[in-house]
mmCIF file with all atom_site columns, C-alpha atoms in Angstrom:
data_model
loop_
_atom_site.group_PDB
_atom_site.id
_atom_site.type_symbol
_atom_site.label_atom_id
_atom_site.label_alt_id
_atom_site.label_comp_id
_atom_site.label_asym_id
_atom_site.label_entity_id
_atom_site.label_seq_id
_atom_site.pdbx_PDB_ins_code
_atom_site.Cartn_x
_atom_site.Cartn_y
_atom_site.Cartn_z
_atom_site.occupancy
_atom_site.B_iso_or_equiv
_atom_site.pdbx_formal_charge
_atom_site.auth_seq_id
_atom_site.auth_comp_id
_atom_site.auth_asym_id
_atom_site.auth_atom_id
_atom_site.pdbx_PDB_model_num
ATOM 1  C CA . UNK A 1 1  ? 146.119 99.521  44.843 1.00 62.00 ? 1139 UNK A CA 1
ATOM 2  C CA . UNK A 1 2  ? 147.539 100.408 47.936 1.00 79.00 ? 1140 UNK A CA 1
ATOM 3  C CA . UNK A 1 3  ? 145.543 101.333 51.362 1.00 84.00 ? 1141 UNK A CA 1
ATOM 4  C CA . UNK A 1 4  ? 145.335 104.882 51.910 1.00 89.00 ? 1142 UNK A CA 1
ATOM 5  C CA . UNK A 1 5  ? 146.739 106.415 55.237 1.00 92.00 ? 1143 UNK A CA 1
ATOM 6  C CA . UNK A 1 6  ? 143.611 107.948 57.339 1.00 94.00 ? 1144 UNK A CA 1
ATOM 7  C CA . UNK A 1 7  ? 145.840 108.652 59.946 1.00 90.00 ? 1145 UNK A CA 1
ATOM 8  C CA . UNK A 1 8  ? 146.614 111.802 58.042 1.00 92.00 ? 1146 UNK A CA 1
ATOM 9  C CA . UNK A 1 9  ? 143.199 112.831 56.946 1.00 96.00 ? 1147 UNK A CA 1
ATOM 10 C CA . UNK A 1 10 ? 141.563 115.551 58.748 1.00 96.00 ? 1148 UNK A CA 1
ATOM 11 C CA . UNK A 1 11 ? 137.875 115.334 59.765 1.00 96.00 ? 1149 UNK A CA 1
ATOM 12 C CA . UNK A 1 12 ? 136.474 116.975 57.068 1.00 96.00 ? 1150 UNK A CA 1
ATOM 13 C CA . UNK A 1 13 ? 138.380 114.549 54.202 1.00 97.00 ? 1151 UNK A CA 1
ATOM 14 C CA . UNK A 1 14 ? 137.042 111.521 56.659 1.00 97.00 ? 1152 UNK A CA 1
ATOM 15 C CA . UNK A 1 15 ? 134.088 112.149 56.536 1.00 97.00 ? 1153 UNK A CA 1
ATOM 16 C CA . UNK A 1 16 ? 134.060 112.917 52.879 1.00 97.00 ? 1154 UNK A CA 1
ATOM 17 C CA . UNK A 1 17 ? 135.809 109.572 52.260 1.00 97.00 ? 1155 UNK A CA 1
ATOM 18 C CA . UNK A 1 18 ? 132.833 108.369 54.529 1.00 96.00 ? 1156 UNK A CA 1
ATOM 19 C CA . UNK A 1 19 ? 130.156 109.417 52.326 1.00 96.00 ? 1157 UNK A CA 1
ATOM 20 C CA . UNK A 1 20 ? 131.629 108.197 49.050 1.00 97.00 ? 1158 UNK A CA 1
ATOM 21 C CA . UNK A 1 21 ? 133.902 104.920 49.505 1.00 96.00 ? 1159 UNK A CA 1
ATOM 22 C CA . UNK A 1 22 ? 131.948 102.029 48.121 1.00 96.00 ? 1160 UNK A CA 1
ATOM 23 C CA . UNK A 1 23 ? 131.309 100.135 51.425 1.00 96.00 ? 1161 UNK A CA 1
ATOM 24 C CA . UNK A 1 24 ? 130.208 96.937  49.708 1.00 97.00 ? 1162 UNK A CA 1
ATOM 25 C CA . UNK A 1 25 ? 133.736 97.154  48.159 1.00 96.00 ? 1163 UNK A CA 1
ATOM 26 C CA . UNK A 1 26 ? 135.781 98.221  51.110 1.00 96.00 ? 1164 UNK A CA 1
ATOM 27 C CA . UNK A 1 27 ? 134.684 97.492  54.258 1.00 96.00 ? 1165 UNK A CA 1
ATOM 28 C CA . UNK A 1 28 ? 137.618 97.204  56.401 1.00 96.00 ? 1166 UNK A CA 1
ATOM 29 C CA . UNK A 1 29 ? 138.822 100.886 55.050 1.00 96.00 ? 1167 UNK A CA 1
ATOM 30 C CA . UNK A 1 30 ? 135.007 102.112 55.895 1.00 96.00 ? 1168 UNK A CA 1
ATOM 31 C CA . UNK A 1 31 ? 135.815 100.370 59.157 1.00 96.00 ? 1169 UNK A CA 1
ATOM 32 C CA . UNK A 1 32 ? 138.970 102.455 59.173 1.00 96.00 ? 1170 UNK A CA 1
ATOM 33 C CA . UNK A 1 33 ? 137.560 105.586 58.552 1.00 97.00 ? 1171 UNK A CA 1
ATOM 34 C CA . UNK A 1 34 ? 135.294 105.103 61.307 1.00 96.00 ? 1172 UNK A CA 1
ATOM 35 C CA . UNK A 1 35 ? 137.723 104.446 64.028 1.00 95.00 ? 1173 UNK A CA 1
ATOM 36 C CA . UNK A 1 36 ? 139.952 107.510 62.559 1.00 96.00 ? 1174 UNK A CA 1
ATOM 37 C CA . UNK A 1 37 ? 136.616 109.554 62.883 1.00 94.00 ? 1175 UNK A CA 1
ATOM 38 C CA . UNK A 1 38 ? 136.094 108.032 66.532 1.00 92.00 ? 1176 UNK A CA 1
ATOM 39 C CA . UNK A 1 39 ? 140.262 108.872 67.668 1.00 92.00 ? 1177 UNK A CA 1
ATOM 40 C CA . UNK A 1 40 ? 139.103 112.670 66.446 1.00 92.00 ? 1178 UNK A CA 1
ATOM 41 C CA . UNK A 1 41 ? 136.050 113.180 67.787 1.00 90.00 ? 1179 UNK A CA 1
ATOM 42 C CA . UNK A 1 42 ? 137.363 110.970 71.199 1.00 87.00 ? 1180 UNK A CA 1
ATOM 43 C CA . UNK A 1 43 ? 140.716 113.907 71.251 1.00 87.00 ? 1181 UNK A CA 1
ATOM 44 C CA . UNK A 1 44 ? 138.378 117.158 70.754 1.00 84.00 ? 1182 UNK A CA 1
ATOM 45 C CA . UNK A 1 45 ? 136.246 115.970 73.078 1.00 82.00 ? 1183 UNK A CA 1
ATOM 46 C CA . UNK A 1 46 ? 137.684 113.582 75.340 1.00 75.00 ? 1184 UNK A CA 1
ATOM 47 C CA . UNK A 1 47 ? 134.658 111.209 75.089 1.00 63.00 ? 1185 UNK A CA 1
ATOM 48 C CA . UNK A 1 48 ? 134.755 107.940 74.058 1.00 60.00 ? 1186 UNK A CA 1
ATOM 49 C CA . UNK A 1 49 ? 132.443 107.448 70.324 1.00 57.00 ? 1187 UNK A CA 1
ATOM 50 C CA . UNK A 1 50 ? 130.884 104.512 69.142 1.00 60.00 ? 1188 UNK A CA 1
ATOM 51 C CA . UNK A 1 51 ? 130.026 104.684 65.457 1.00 61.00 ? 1189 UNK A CA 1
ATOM 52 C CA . UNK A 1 52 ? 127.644 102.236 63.503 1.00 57.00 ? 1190 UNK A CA 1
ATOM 53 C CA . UNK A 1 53 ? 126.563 101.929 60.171 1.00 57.00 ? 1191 UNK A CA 1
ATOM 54 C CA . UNK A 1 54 ? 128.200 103.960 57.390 1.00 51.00 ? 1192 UNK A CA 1
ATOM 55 C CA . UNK A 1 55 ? 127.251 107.503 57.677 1.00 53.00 ? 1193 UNK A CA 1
ATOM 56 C CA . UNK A 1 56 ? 126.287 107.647 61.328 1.00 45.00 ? 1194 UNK A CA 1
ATOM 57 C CA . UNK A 1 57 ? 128.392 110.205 64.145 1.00 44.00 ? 1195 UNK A CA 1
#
């Protein structure tokens, strides 16, 4: 199974993606959802974001 790309989601599908991956399973993709989430957030607002734990913003 190859890694998906989550430089291509928008917020909406991260976030999604967020809520259902199986973080016990994957935890470097949650950890890459999370800093895709963070470059977002950080470019509509121009604020640096620190996320932690799994469905925090």
């Amino acid at each position: 199974m190859s890694n998906p790309d989550f430089s291509d989601y928008s917020l909406d599908e991260l976030l999604d993606a967020q809520c259902h991956i199986d973080a016990e399973k994957f935890p470097d993709r949650v950890k890459q959802i999370q800093t895709a989430i963070a470059a977002i957030l950080r470019q509509k607002t121009g604020q640096q974001i620190l996320l932690s734990g799994t469905h925090s913003l």
